[in-house]
Coordinates of C-alpha atoms in Angstrom, one line a residue:
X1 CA -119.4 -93.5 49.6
X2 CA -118.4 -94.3 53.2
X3 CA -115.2 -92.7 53.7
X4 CA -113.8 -95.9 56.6
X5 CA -115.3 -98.3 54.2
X6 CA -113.4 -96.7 51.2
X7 CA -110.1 -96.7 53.2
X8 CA -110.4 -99.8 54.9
X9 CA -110.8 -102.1 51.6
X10 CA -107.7 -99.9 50.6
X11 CA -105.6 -101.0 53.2
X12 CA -105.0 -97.4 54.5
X13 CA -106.4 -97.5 57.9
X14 CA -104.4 -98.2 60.8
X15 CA -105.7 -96.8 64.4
X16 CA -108.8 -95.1 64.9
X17 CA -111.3 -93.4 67.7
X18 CA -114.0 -95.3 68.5
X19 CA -117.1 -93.3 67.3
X20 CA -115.3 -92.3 64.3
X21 CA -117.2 -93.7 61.5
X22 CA -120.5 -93.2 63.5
X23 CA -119.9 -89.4 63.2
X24 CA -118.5 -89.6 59.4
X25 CA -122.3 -91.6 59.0
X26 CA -124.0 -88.9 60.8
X27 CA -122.5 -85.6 59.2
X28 CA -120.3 -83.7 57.1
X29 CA -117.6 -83.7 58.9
X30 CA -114.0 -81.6 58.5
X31 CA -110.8 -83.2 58.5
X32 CA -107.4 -82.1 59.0
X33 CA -104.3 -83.6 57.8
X34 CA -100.6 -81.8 58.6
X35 CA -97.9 -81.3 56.3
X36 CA -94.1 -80.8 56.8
X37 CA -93.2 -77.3 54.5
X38 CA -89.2 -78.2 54.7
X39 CA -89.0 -78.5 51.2
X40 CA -90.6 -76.9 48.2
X41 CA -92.2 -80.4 47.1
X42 CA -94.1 -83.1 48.3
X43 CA -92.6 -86.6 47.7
X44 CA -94.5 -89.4 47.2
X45 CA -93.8 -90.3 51.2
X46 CA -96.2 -87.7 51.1
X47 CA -98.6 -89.4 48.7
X48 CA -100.6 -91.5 51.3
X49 CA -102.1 -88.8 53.4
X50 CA -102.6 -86.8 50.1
X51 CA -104.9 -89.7 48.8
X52 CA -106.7 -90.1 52.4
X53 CA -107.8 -86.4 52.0
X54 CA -108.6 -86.9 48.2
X55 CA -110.9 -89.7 49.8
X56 CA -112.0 -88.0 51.8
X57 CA -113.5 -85.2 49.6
X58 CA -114.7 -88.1 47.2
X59 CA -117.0 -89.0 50.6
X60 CA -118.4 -85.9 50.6
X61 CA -116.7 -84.4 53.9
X62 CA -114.2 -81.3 53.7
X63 CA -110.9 -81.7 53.8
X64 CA -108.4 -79.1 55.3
X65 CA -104.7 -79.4 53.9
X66 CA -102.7 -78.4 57.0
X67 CA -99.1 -76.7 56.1
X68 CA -96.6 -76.7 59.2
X69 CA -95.0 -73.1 58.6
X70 CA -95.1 -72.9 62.4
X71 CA -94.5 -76.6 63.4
X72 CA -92.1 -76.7 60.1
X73 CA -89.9 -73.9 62.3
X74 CA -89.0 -76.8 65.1
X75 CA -89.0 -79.9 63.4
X76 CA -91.5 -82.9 64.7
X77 CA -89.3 -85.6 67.1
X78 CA -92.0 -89.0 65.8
X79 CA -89.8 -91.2 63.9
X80 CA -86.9 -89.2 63.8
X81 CA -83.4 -89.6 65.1
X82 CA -81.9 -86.4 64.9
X83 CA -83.4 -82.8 65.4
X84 CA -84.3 -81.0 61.9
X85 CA -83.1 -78.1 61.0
X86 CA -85.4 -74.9 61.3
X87 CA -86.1 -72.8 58.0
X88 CA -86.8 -69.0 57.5
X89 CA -89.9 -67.6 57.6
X90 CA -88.8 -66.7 53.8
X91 CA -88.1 -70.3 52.6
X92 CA -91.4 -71.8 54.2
X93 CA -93.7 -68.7 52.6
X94 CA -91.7 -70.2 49.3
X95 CA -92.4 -74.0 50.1
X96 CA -95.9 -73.4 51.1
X97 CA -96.9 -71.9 48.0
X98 CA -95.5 -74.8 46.0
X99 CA -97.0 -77.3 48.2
X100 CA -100.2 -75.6 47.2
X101 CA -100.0 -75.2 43.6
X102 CA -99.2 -79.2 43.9
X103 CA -102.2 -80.2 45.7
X104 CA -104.3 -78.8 43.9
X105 CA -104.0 -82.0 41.3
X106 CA -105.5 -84.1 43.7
X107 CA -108.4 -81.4 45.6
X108 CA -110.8 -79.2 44.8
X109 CA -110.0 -76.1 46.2
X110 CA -111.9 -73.7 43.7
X111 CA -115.1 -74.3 43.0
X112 CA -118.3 -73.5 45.5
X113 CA -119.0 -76.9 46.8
X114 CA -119.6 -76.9 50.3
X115 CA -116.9 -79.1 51.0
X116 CA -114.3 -77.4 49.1
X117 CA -110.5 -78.3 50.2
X118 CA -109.2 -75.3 52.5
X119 CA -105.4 -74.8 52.7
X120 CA -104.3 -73.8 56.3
X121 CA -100.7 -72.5 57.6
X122 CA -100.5 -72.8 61.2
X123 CA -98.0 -70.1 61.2
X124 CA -100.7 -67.8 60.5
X125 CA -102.4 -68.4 64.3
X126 CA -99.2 -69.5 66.1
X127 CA -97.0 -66.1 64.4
X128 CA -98.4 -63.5 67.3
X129 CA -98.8 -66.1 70.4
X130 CA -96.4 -64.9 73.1
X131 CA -94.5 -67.9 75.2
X132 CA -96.6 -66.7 78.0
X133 CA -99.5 -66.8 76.6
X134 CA -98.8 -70.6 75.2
X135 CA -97.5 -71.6 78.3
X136 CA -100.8 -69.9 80.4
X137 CA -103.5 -71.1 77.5
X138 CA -101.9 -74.2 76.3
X139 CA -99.5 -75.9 78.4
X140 CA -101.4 -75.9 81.9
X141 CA -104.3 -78.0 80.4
X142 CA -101.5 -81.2 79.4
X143 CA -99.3 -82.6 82.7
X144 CA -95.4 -82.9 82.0
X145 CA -96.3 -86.9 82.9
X146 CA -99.2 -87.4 80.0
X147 CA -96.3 -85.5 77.3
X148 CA -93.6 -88.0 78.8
X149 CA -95.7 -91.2 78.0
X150 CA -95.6 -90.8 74.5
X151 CA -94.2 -93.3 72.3
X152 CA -92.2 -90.7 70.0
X153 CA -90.8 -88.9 73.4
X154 CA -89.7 -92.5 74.9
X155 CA -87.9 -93.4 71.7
X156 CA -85.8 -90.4 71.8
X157 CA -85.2 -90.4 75.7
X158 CA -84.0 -93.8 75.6
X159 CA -81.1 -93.5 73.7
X160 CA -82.4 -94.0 70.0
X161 CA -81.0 -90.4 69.5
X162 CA -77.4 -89.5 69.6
X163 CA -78.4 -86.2 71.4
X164 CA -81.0 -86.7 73.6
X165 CA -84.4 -84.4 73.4
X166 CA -84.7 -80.7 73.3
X167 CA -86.8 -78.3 74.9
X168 CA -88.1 -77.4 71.3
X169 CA -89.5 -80.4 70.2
X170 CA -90.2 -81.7 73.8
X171 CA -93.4 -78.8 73.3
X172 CA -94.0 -80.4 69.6
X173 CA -97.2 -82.2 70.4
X174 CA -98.7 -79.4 72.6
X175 CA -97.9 -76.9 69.1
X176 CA -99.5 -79.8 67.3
X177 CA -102.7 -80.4 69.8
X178 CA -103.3 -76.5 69.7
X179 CA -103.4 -76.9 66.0
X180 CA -106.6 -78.9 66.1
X181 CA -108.1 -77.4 69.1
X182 CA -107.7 -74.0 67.0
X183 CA -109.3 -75.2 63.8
X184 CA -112.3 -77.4 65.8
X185 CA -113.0 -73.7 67.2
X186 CA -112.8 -71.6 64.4
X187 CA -113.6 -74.4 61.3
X188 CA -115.4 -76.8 63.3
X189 CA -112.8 -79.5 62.8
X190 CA -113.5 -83.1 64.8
X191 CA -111.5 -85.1 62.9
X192 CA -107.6 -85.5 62.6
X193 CA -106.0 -87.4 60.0
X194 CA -102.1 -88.9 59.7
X195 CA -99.9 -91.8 59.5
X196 CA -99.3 -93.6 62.6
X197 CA -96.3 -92.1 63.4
X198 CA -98.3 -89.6 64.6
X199 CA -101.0 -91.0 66.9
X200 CA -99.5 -89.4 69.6
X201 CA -99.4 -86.0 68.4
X202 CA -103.1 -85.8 67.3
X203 CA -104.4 -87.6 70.5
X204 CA -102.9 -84.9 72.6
X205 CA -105.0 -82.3 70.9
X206 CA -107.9 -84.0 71.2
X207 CA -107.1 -84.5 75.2
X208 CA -106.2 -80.3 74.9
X209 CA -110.0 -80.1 72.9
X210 CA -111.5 -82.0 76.2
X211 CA -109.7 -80.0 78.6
X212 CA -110.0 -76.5 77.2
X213 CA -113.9 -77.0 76.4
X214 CA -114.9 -80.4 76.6
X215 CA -115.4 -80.8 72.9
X216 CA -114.7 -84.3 71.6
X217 CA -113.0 -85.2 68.8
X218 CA -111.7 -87.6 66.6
X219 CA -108.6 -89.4 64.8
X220 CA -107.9 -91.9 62.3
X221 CA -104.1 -92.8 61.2
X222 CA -103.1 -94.9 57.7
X223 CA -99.9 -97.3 58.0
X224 CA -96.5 -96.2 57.8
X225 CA -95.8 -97.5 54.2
X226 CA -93.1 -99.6 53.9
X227 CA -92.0 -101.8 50.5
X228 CA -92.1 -105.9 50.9
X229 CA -88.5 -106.5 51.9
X230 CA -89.0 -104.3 54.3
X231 CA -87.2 -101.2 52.9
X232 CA -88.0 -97.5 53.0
X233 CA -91.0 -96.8 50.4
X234 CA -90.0 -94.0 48.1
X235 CA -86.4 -94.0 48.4
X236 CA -83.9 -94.9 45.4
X237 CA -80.3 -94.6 45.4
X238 CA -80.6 -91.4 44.1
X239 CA -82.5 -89.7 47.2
X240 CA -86.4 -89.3 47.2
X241 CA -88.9 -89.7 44.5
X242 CA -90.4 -85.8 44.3
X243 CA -93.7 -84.6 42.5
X244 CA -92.2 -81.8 41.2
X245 CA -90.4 -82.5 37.8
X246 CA -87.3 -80.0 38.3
X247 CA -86.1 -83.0 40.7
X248 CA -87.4 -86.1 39.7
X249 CA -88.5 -86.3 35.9
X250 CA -92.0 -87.5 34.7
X251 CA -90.1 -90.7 33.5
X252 CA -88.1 -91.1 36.2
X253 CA -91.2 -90.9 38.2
X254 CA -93.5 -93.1 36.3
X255 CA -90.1 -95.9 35.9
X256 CA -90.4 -96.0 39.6
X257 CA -94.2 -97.6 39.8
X258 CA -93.4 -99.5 36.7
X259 CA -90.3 -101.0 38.6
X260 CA -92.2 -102.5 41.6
X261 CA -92.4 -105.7 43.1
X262 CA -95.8 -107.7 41.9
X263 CA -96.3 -108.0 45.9
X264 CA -95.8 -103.8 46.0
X265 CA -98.0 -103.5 43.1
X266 CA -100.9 -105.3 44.5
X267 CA -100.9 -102.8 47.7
X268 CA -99.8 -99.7 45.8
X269 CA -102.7 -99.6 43.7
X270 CA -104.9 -99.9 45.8
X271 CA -103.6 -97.0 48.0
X272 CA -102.2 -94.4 45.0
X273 CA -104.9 -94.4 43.1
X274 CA -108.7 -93.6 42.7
X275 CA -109.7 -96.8 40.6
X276 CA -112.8 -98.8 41.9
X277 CA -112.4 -102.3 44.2
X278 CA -113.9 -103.9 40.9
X279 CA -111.3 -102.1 39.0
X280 CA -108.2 -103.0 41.2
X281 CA -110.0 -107.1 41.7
X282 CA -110.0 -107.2 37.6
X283 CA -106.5 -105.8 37.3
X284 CA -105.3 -108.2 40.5
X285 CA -106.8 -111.2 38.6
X286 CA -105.2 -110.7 35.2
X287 CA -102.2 -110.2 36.7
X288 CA -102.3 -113.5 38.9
X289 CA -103.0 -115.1 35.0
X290 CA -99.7 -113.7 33.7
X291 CA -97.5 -111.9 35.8
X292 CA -94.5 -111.3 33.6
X293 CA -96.9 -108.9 31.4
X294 CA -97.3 -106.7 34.6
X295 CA -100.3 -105.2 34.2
X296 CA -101.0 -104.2 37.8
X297 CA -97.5 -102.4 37.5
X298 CA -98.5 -100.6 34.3
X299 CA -101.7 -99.6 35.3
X300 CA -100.4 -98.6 38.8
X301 CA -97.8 -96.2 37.2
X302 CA -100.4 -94.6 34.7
X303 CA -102.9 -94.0 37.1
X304 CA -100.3 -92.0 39.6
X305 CA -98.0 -90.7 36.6
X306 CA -101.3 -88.9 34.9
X307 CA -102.5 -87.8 38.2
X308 CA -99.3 -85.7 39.7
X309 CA -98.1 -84.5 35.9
X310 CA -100.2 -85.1 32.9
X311 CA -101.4 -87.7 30.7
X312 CA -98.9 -85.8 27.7
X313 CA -95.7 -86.5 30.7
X314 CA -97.3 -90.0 30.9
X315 CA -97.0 -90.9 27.1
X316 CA -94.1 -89.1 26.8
X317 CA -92.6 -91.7 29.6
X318 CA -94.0 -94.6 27.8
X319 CA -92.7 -93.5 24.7
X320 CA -89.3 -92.5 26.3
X321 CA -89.2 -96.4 27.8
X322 CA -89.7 -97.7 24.3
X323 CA -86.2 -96.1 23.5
X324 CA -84.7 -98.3 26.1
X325 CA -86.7 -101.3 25.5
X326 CA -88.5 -101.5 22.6
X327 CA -88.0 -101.1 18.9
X328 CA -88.6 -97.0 18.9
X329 CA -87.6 -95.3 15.3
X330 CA -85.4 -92.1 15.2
X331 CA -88.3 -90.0 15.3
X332 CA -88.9 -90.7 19.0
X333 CA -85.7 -90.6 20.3
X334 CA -85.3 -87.2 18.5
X335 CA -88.6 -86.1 20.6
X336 CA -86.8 -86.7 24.0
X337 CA -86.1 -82.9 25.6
X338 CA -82.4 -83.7 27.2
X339 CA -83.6 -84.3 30.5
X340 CA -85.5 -87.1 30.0
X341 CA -82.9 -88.1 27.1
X342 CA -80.1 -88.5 30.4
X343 CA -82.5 -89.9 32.4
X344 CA -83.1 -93.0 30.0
X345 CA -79.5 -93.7 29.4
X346 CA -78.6 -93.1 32.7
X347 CA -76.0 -95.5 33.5
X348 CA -74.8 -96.7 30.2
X349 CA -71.2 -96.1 29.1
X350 CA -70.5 -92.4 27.8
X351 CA -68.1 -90.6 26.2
X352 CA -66.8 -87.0 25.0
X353 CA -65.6 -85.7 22.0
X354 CA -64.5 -82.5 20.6
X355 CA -67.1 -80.7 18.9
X356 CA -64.9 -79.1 16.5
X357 CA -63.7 -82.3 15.0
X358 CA -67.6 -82.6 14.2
X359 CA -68.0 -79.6 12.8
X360 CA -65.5 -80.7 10.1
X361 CA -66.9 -83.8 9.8
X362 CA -65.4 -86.8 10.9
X363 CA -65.7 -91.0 10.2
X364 CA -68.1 -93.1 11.9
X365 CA -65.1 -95.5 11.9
X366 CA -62.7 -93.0 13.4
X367 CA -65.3 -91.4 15.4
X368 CA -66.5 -94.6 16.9
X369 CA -62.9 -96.5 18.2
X370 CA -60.0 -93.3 18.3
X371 CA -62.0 -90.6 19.5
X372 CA -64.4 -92.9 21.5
X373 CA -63.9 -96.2 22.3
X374 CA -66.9 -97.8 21.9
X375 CA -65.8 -100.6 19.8
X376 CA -61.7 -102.4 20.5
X377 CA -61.3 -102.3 16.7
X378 CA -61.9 -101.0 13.3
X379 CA -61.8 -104.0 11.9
X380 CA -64.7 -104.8 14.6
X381 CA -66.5 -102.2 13.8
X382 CA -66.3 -102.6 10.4
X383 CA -67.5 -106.5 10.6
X384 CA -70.7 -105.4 12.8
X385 CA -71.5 -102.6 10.7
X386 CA -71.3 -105.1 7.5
X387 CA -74.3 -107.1 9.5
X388 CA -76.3 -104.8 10.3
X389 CA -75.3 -104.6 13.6
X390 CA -74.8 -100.6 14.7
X391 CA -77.2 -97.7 15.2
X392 CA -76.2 -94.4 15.0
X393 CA -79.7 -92.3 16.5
X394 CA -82.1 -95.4 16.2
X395 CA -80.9 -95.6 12.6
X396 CA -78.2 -98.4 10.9
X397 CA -75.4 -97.3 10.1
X398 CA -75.3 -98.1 6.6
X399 CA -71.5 -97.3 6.0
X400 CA -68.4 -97.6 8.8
X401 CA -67.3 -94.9 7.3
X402 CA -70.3 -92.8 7.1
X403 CA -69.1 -89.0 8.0
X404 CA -70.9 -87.8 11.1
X405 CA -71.4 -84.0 11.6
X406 CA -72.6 -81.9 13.8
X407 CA -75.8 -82.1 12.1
X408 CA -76.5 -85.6 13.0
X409 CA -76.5 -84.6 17.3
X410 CA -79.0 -84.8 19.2
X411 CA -80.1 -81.9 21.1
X412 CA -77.3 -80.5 19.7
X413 CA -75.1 -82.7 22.0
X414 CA -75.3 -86.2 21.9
X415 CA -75.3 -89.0 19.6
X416 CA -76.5 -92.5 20.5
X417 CA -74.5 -95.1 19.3
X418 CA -75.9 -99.0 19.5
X419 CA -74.5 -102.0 19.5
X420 CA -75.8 -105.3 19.1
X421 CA -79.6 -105.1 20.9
X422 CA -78.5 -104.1 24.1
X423 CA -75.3 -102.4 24.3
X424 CA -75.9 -98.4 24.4
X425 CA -73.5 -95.9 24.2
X426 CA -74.2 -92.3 24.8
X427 CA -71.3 -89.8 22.9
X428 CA -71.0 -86.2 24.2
X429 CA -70.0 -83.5 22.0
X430 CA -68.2 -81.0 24.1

């Protein structure tokens, strides 16, 4: 496959060196793409550059995954407002090794191909460099003026940050350029890889390359990705959508693809995921036929769900959406570890009870208006029970005064009461 080709079709190419794809045609080439350690998971901001590597390996070049434990000390000014805050040397070794175990879903660092996916931690070269030496070997090869004219630098000097620019991430890019000029010497890397935020930063390694030894060098960027009103990709209300489960749950996660706009899912594919052009011009097609089945959606949140966790956390999510939305039995919702069991209801009405009036046994009748008010009446209750009306667990009630027990809880804890189709109630024994 030819790698620009590949990326270009997808929509993931934004700025890149002339000669690039000459040298991709001619070679097998190595690539490295940077990421930010300052948390102990990728989100799927970080998704895009993850997929240009797994490309990139498809194509038959090696890719380098480049953690910043150095660069992740001083925080990068492009796109940013405000300086980050630094991170121990104890936190990053932590975060690396997560970011690693997490990558490994998308490359192949294990087996003996030569182009086997290397992960690098600039803190390993930068830990034992002296300011002298930096300033002596790195920072008399780049003029004050070439740093100054970068977009990221102007941004911040002209009043887009409340504080102004430090010292610290003023000497960012040079940290950054000696990055690549480091691994074209000892991994024979000529190409750089990033989002366009940080054009800047890779071309001022490969000016350090030309300077130090007159090597030459490449750099492709992918777009920023954005959503099609314009907002932030990969931010909810509820903060950033991670890979790891412990912070965003497999159904969370695979509820976020499903929930994207028809204009989102036609990019999104296309970019998230491995499936052919024929594939994704199928999927576009029968999509265009009948939009409300949202089949580009569906297929868009398998293909990334099964990728970062599993195709068991994939059914599991399906299954779990059922609960919500479809006509799931008792058996399913009994399936549903607590986690994900909060994560479907999120939102609906809830309630707590005491625990020890289960334990005893109580009425559904008395259970379901005094103790928790999820209907206004007995006599309500009692009429919508009559019909058919109420769920106890994804099962009808059969009696309003069925006696509920401790035995009838969900993970020990909850009971899910339903009324009508749609209403939900969730109860919490406490």
């Amino acid at each position: 496959m030819n790698f620009v080709e590949e990326l270009t079709w997808r929509g993931m190419v934004h700025t890149m060196m002339p000669g690039t794809e000459e040298l991709l045609a001619k070679e097998q080439v190595t690539a490295y793409l940077g990421i930010d350690p300052t948390a102990d998971s990728l989100h799927i901001g970080h998704l895009c550059g993850v997929m240009m590597l797994r490309h990139f390996q498809r194509c038959g070049h090696k890719p380098l995954a480049l953690v910043g434990g150095a660069t992740g000390m001083i925080g990068d000014p492009s796109g940013k407002s405000q300086e980050r805050n630094l991170l121990t040397e104890e936190t990053l070794r932590h975060n690396v090794a997560c970011i690693k175990k997490q990558l490994a879903k998308f490359l192949d660092f294990e087996s003996d191909a030569p182009n086997k996916a290397e992960l690098v931690n600039n803190y390993d070269w930068m830990k034992d460099f002296t300011f002298l030496d930096f300033a002596r070997e790195v920072g008399k090869h780049i003029t004050v003026n070439y740093m100054m004219a970068k977009d990221s630098v102007q941004k911040r000097l002209n009043g887009e940050a409340r504080d102004g620019l430090s010292f610290t991430e003023f000497t960012y890019q040079l940290l950054q350029g000696y990055d690549f000029l480091h691994l074209y010497e000892t991994k024979g890397c000529k190409l750089q890889m990033g989002g366009s935020d940080q054009w800047g930063n890779i071309t001022t390694g490969a000016e350090l390359i030309r300077r130090t030894n007159g090597g030459e060098v490449f750099a492709l960027t992918c777009p920023l990705i954005t959503k099609a009103d314009g907002g932030k990709f990969g931010k909810t209300e509820s903060g950033n959508i991670w890979l790891d489960p412990r912070y965003t749950s497999p159904y969370k996660f695979y509820q976020f693809w499903l929930n994207v706009s028809d204009e989102d899912a036609a990019r999104y594919i296309k970019i998230f995921t491995s499936l052919t052009q024929e594939e994704v011009e199928v999927l576009t097609a029968e999509h265009a036929e009948a939009p409300h089945l949202r089949v580009l959606q569906k297929r868009l949140a398998k293909e990334v769900t099964v990728m970062v966790h599993s195709e068991e956390d994939y059914n599991a999510a399906v299954e779990a959406s059922g609960i919500l939305f479809g006509n799931a039995t008792s058996e399913a919702l009994k399936k549903l570890d607590e986690d994900t069991l909060l994560a479907v209801f999120e939102g609906v009405p809830q309630f707590e009870v005491s625990r020890d009036a289960l334990a005893e046994g109580v009425k559904a009748v008395d259970l379901f208006v005094d103790n928790a008010a999820v209907f206004a009446s007995k006599g309500e209750m009692r009429k919508l029970v009559q019909g058919g009306g109420v769920s106890l667990n994804k099962e009808k009630l059969s009696a309003f005064d069925q006696v509920i027990t401790t035995a009838d809880l969900l993970d020990e804890k909850y009971l899910l009461v339903q009324r009508g189709k749609k209403n939900y109630y969730l109860v919490i024994a406490k």
